[in-house]
Short mmCIF file of C-alpha atoms in Angstrom, two decimals:
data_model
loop_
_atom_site.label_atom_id
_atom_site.label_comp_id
_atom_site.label_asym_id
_atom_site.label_seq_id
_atom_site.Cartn_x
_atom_site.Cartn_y
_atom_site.Cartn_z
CA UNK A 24 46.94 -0.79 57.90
CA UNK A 25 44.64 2.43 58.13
CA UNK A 26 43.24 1.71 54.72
CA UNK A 27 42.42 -2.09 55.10
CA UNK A 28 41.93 -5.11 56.84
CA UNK A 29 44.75 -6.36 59.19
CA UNK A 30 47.23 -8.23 57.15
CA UNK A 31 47.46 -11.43 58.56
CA UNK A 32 48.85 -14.00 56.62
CA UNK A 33 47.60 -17.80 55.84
CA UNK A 34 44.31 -16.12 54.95
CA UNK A 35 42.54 -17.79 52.13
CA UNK A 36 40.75 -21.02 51.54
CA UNK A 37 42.24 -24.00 53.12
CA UNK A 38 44.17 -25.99 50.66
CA UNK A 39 41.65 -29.44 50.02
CA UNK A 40 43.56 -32.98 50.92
CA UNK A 41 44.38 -35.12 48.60
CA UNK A 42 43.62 -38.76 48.55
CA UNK A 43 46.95 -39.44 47.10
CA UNK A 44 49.36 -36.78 47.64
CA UNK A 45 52.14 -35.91 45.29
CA UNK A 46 55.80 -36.61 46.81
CA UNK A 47 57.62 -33.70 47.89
CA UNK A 48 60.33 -32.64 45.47
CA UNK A 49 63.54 -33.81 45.96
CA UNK A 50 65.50 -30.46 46.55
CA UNK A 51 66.70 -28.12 49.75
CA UNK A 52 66.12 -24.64 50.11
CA UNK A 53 69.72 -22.27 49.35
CA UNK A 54 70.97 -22.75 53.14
CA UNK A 55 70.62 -26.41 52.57
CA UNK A 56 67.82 -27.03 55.04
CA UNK A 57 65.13 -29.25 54.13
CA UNK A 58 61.78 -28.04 52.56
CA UNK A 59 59.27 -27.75 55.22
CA UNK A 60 56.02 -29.34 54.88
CA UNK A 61 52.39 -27.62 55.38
CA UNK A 62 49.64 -30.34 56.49
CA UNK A 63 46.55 -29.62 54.70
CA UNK A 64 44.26 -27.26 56.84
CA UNK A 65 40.64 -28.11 58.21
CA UNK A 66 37.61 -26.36 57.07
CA UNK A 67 36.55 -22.89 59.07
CA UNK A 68 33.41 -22.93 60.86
CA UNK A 69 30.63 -20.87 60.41
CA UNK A 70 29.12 -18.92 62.91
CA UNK A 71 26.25 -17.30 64.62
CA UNK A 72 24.98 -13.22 64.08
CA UNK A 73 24.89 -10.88 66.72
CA UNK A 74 24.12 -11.17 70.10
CA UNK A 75 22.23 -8.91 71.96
CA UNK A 76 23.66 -9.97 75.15
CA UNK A 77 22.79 -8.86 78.72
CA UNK A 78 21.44 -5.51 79.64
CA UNK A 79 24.45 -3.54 80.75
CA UNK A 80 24.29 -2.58 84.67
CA UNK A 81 26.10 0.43 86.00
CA UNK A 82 29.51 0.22 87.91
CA UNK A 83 29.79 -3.50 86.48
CA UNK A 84 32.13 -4.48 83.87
CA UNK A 85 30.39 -5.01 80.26
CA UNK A 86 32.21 -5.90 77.02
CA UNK A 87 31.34 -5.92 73.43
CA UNK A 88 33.04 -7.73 70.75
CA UNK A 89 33.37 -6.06 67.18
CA UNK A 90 34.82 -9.18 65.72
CA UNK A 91 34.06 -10.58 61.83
CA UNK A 92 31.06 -12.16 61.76
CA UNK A 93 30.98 -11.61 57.95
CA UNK A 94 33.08 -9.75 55.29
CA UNK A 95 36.72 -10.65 54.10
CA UNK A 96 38.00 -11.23 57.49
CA UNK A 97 34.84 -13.36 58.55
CA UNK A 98 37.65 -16.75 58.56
CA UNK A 99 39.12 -14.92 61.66
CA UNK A 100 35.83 -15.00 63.78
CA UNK A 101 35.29 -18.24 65.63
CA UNK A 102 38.55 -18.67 67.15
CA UNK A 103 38.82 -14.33 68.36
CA UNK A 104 35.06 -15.11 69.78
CA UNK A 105 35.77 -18.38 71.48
CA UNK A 106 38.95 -16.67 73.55
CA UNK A 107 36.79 -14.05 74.23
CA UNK A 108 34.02 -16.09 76.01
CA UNK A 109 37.05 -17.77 77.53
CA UNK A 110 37.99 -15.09 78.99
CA UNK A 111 35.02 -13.45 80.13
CA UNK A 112 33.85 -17.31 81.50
CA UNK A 113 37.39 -17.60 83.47
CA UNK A 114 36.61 -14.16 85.05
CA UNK A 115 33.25 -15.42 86.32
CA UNK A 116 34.90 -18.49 87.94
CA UNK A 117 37.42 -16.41 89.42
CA UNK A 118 34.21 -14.24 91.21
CA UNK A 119 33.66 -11.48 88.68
CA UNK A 120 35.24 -8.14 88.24
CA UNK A 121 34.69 -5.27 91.02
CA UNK A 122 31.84 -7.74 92.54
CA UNK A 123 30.00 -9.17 89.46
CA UNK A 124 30.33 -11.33 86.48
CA UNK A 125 31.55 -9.32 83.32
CA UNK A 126 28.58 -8.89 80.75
CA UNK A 127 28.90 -9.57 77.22
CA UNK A 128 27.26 -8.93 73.78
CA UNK A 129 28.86 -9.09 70.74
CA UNK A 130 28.59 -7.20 67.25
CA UNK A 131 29.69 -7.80 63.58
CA UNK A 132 32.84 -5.80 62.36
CA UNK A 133 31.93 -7.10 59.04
CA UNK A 134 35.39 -6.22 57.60
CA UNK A 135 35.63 -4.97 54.37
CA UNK A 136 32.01 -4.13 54.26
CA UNK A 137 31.62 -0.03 54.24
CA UNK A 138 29.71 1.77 57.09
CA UNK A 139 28.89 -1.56 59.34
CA UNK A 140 31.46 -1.02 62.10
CA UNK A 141 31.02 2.38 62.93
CA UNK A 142 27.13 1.05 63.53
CA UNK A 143 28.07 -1.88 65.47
CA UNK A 144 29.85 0.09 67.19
CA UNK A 145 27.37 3.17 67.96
CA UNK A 146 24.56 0.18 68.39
CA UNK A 147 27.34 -1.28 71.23
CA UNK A 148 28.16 1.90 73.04
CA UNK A 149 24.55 3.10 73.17
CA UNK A 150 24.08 0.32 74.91
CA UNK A 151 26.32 1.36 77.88
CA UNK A 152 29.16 -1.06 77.34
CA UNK A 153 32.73 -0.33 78.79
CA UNK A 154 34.85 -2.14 76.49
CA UNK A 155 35.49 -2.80 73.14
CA UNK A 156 37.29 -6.03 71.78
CA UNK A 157 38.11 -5.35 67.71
CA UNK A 158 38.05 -4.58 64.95
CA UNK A 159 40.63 -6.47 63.92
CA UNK A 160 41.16 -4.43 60.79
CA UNK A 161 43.77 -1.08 61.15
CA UNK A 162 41.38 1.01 59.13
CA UNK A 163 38.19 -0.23 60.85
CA UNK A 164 40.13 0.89 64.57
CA UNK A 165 40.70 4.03 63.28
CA UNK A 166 36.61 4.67 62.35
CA UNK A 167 35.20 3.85 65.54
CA UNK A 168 37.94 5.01 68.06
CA UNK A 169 36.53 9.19 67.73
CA UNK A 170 32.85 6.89 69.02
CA UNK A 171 34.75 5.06 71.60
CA UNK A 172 36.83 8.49 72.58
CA UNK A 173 33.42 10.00 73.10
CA UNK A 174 31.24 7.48 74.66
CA UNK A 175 34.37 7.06 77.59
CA UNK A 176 35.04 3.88 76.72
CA UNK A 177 38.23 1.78 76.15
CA UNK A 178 39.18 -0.03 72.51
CA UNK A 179 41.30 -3.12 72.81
CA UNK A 180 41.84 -4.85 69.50
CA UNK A 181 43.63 -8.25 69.39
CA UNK A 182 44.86 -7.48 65.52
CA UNK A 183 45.24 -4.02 64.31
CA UNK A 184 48.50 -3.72 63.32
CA UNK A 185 48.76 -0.23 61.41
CA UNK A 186 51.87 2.47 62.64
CA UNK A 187 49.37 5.14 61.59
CA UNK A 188 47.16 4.39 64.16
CA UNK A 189 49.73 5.94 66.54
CA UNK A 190 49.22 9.31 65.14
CA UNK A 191 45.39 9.79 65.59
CA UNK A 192 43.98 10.97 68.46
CA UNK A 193 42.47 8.48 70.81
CA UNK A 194 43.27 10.56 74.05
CA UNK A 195 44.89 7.45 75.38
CA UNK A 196 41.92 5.30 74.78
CA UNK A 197 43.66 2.34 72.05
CA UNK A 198 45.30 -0.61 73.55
CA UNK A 199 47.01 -3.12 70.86
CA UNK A 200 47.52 -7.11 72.60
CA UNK A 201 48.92 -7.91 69.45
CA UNK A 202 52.25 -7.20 67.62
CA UNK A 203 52.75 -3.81 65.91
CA UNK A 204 54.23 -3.49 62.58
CA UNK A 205 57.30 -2.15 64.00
CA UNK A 206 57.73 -4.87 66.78
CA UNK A 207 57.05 -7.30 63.52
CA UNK A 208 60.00 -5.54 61.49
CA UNK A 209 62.65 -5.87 64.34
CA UNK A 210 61.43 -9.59 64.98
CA UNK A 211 61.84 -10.45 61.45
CA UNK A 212 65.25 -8.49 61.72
CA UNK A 213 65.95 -11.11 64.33
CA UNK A 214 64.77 -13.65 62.12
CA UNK A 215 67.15 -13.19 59.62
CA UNK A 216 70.37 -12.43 61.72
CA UNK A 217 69.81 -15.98 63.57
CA UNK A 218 69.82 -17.61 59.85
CA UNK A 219 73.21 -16.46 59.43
CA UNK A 220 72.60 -13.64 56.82
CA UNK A 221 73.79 -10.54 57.35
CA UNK A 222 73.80 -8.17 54.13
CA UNK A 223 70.38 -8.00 53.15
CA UNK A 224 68.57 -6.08 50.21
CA UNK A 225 65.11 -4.93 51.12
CA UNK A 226 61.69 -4.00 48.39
CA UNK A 227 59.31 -2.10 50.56
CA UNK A 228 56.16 -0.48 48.86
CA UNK A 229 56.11 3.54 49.60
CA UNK A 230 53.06 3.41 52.11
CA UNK A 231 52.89 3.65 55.77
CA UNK A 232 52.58 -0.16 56.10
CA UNK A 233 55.69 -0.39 53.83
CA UNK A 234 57.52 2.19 55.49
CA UNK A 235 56.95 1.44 58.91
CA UNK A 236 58.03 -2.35 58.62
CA UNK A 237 60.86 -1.57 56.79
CA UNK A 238 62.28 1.43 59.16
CA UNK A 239 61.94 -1.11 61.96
CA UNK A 240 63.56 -3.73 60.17
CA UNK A 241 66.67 -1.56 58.75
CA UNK A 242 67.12 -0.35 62.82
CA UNK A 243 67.27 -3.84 63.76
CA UNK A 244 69.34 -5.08 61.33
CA UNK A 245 71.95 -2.12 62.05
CA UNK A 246 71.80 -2.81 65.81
CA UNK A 247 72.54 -6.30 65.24
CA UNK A 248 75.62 -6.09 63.75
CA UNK A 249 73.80 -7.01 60.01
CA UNK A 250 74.31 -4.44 56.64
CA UNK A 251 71.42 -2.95 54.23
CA UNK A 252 73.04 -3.39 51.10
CA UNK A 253 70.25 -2.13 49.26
CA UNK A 254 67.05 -0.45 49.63
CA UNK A 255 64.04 0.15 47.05
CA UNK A 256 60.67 1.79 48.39
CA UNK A 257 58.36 1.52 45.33
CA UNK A 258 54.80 2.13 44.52
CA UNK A 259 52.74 -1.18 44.52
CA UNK A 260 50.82 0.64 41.31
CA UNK A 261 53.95 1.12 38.98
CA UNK A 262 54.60 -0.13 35.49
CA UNK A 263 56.77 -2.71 35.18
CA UNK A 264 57.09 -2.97 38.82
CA UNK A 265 59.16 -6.42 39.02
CA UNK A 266 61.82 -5.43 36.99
CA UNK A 267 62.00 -1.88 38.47
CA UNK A 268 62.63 -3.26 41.73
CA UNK A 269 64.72 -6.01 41.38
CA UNK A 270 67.30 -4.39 39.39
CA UNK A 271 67.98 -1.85 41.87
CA UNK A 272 68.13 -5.07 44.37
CA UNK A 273 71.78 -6.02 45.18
CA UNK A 274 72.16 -9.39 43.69
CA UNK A 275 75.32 -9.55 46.19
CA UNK A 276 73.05 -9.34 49.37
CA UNK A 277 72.60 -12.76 51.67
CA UNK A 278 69.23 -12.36 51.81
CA UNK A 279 66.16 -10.67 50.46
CA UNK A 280 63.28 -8.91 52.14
CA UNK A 281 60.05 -8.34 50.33
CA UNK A 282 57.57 -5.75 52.42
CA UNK A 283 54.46 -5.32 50.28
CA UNK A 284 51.10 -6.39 50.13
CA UNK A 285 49.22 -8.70 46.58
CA UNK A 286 51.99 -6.45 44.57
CA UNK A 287 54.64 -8.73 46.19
CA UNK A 288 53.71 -11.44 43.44
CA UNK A 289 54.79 -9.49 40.65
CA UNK A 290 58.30 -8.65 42.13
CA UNK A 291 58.50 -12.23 43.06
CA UNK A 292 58.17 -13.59 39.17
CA UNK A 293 60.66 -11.54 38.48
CA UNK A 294 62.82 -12.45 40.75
CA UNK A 295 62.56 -16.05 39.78
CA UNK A 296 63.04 -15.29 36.18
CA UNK A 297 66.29 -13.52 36.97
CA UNK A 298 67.32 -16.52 39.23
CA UNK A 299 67.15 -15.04 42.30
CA UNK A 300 64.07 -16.47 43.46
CA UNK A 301 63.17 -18.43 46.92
CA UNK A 302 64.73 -21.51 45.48
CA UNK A 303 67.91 -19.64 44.18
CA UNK A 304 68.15 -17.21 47.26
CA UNK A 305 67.05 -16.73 50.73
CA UNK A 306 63.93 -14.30 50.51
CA UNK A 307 61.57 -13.25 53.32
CA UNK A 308 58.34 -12.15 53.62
CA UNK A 309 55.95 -9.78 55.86
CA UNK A 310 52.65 -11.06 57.55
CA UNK A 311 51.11 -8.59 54.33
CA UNK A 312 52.19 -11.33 51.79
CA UNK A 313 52.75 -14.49 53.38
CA UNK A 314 49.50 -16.13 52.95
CA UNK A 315 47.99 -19.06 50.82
CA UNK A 316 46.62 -16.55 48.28
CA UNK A 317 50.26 -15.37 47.12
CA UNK A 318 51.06 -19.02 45.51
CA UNK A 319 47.80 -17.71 43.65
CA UNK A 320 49.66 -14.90 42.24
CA UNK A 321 52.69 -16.21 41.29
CA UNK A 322 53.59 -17.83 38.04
CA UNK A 323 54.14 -21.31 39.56
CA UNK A 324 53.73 -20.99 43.66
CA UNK A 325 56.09 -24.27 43.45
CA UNK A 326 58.63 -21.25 43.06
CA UNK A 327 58.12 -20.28 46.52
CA UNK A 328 59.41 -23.29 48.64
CA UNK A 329 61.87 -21.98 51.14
CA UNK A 330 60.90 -18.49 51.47
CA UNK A 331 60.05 -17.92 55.02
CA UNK A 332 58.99 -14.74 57.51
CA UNK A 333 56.84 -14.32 60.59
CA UNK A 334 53.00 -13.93 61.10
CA UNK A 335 51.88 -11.86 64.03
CA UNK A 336 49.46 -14.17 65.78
CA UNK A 337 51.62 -16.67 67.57
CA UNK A 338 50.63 -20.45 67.92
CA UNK A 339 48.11 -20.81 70.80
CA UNK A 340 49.99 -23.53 73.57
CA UNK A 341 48.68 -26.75 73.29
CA UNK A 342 46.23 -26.67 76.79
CA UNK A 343 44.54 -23.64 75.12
CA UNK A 344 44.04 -24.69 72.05
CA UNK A 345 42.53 -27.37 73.55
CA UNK A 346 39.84 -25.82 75.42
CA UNK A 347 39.26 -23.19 72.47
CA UNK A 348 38.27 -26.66 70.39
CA UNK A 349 36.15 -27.69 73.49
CA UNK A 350 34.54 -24.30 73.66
CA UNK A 351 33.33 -24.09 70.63
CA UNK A 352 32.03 -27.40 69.22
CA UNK A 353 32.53 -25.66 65.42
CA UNK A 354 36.12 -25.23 66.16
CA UNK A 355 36.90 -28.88 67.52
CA UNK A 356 38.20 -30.21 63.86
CA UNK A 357 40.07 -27.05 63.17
CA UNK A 358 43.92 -26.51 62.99
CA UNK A 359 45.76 -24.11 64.64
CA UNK A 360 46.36 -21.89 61.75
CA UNK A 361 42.81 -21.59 62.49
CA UNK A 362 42.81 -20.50 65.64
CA UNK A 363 44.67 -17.77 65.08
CA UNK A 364 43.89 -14.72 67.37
CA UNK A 365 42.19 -16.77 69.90
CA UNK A 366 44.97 -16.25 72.50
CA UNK A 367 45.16 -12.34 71.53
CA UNK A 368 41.94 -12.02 72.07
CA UNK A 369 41.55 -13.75 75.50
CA UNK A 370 44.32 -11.29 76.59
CA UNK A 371 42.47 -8.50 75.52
CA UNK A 372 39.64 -8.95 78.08
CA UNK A 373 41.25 -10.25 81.02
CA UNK A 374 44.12 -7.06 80.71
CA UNK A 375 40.84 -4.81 80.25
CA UNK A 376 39.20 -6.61 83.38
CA UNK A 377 42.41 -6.50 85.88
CA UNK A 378 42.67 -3.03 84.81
CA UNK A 379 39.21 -2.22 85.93
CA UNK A 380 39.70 -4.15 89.30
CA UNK A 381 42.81 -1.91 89.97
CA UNK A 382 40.88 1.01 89.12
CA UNK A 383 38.33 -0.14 91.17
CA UNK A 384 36.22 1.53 88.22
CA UNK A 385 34.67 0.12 85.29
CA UNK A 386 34.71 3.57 83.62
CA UNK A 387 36.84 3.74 80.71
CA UNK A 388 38.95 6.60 82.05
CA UNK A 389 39.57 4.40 84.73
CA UNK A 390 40.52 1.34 82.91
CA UNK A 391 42.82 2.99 80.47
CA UNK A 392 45.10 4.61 83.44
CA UNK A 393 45.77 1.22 84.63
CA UNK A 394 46.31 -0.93 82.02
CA UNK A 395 49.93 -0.20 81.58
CA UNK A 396 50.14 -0.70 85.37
CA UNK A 397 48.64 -4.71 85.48
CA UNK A 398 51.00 -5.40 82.13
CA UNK A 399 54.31 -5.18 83.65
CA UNK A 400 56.12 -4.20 86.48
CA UNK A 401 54.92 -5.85 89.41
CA UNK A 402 54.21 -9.74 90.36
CA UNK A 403 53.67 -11.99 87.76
CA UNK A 404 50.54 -13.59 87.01
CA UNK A 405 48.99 -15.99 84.86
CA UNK A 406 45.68 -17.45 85.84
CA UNK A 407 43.18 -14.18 86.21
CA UNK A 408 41.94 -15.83 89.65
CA UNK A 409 45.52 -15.27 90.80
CA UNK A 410 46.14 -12.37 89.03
CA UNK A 411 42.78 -10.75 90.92
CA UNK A 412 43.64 -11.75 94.67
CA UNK A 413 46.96 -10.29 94.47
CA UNK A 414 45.16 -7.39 93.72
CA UNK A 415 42.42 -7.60 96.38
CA UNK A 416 45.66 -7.75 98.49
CA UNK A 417 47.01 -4.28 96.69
CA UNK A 418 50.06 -6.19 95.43
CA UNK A 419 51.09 -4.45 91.78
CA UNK A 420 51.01 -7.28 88.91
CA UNK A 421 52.21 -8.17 85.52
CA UNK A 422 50.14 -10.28 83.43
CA UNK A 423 51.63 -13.11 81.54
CA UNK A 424 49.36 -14.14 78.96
CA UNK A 425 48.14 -16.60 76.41
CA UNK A 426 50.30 -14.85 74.16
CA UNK A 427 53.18 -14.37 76.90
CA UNK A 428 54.40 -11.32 78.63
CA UNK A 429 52.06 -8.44 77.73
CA UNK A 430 54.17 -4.85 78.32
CA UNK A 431 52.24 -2.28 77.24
CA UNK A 432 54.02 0.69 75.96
CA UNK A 433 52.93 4.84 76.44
CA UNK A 434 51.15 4.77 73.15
CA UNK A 435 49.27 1.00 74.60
CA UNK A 436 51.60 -0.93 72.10
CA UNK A 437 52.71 -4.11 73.51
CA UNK A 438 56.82 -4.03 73.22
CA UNK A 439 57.30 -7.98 73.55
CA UNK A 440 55.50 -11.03 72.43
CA UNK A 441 55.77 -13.87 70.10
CA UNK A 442 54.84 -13.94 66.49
CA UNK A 443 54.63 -17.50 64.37
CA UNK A 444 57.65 -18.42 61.91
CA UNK A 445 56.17 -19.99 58.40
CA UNK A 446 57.65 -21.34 55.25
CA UNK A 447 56.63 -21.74 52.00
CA UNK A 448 57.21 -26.06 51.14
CA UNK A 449 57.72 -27.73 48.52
CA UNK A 450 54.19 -27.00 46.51
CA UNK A 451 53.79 -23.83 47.82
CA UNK A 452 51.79 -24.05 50.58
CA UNK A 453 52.29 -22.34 53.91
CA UNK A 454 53.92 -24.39 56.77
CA UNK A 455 54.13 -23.49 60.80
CA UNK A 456 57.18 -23.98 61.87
CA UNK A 457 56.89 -22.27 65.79
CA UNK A 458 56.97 -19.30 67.14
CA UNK A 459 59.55 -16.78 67.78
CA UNK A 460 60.06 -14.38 70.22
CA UNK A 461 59.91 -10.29 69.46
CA UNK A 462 60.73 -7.51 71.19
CA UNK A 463 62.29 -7.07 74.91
#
């Protein structure tokens, strides 16, 4: 979202472990399925400030990172810098990009914290670098992509999520490795069609986050064969919000789908005091509610077993996780909840180095004319060594990614990819349950 950080979900303090953990209740969610259960999560590591990095060198490749190294979304960090230095590592084994190893520095995005991006980022591209890998925040993308316009460079964030970003002008310049919030509203469209429901009733708040989700969802749901029965776009600021909105809900839907942000507590209570709640009814969630901190805002987050929806980072595969851990010493005892936007992240340097080898230009100009060209269409790829020969040998490629097929759209939106599927269990707590595909 323009306005804020990038609403991923799962994104407050990791629930502590027990010594002697409560049972699970003994009930089953209203499709009679059985309560997931969330693991407890490892601790986040800290991490270092900014680098300086190598001295940028002209007509090599040079990237800069504007990840969180502090602010709100500083729990993101680690694992978004670790698949970065993957990435740019895995280039250097492969022989480099046009003839030399990719240079790196990195720089604080310090999310949520006014003024420090569009610094880090002036700081970044005074320094000569090509590429930038962030912000992760929608709002934060939007403040430095006039710098990045300007300084002929190319901005490739792994998170930003935000429909209004479309609308500004980056003169071609913004490239997006993971899911949109439209591609997120027909996925979770998909979602609930392959559960079985197909009449759903949907509480979207009246902002472009809101709006854009829930257009894309209501499309989906049409061309699928499924129903809106009923349809309330609401400000998240209202009096008496929760009984506002659910009373223009139709209690005769299958399913409910709540599209909000924190506000999405206060419909939920009411909900559950009207018996319609998670336990009562199926009810789904957006990637702007579905976190740890919403069983904070509820009444009693025990009230939330069974609701379900998608997050847009999707799990990493088991061999990358694996050498994320390894990478980064700070990450080794982390879940994979916390190493979310690792994978997006790797993907976002080795799509902006292939497109610079095809350009045969590490000029942004360059690389932005080509990276729709080495995302689809042509051979597939996986390993960049591979994925670089075949274009030594002026074959056309299509990168298949950490995160899967990367197809990059006009307006450098990727239209497929895979997004995470979570549940709420039994003591409300968030729960993986795999990944899901989205898009073509």
């Amino acid at each position: 979202m323009l306005a804020a950080a990038c609403t991923s979900g799962g994104d407050e303090a990791a629930r502590p472990e027990a010594d002697d953990p409560a049972p699970a209740l003994d009930v089953r969610c209203p499709d009679g399925s059985e309560i997931p259960d969330a693991p407890p999560a490892g601790a986040l590591p800290s991490i270092d400030a900014t680098s300086a990095g190598p001295e940028p060198r002209d007509g090599a490749l040079d990237v800069g990172t504007l990840l969180p190294l502090s602010g709100e979304l500083a729990f993101l960090g680690p694992a978004a810098i670790a698949g970065v230095e993957l990435a740019v590592a895995d280039l250097a084994e492969a022989g480099g990009v046009l003839g030399a190893p990719v240079g790196l520095r990195h720089g604080d995005s310090a999310d949520g914290t006014p003024g420090t991006v569009e610094g880090e980022a002036a700081r970044l591209l005074g320094a000569g670098v090509d590429v930038l890998i962030g912000p992760l925040a929608s709002g934060a993308a939007a403040s430095v992509l006039p710098q990045v316009v300007d300084a002929d460079a190319v901005l490739v964030s792994p998170a930003a999520t935000s429909g209004g970003l479309d609308a500004l002008d980056g003169s071609g310049r913004l490239f997006r490795t993971g899911p949109t919030e439209a591609l997120q509203g027909r996925a979770l469209a998909d979602l609930v069609r392959a559960d079985g429901h197909r009449s759903v009733a949907i509480a979207a708040r009246d902002d472009d986050h809101g709006r854009t989700v829930a257009d894309a969802l209501v499309e989906q749901l049409q061309a699928t064969g499924g129903t809106v029965a009923s349809r309330v776009d609401h400000d998240p600021a209202a009096a008496d919000l929760g009984p506002t909105v659910v009373q223009d809900l139709d209690r005769a839907a299958d399913a409910i789908v709540l599209v909000g942000l924190a506000e999405t507590a206060v419909v939920l209570d009411e909900l559950i005091v009207t018996d319609q709640g998670p336990r009562e009814r199926p009810v789904y969630g957006t990637d702007g509610n579905l976190g740890e901190r919403l069983g904070d805002l509820v009444e009693d987050r025990t009230e939330l077993a069974c609701m379900r929806g998608l997050l847009p980072a999707a799990p990493p595969e088991p061999g990358f996780a694996s050498r994320v851990r390894s990478h980064d010493p700070a990450l080794a005892e982390v879940d994979d909840a916390g190493l979310d936007l690792a994978a997006e992240s790797y993907d976002a340097v080795v799509l902006a180095a292939l497109a610079a080898e095809a350009a045969g230009s590490a000029s942004g100009a360059g690389i932005a004319a080509s990276m729709a060209a080495v995302s689809g269409g042509g051979t597939a790829c996986r390993e960049p060594a591979a994925c670089l020969d075949l274009i030594a040998d002026g074959v056309d490629i299509a990168y298949i990614g950490q995160t899967g097929p990367i197809t990059l759209d006009e307006a450098g939106n990727r239209s497929d990819g895979r997004l995470t599927v979570v549940a709420f269990d039994a003591d409300g707590h968030l729960a993986r349950l795999g990944d899901a595909p989205a898009g073509s």
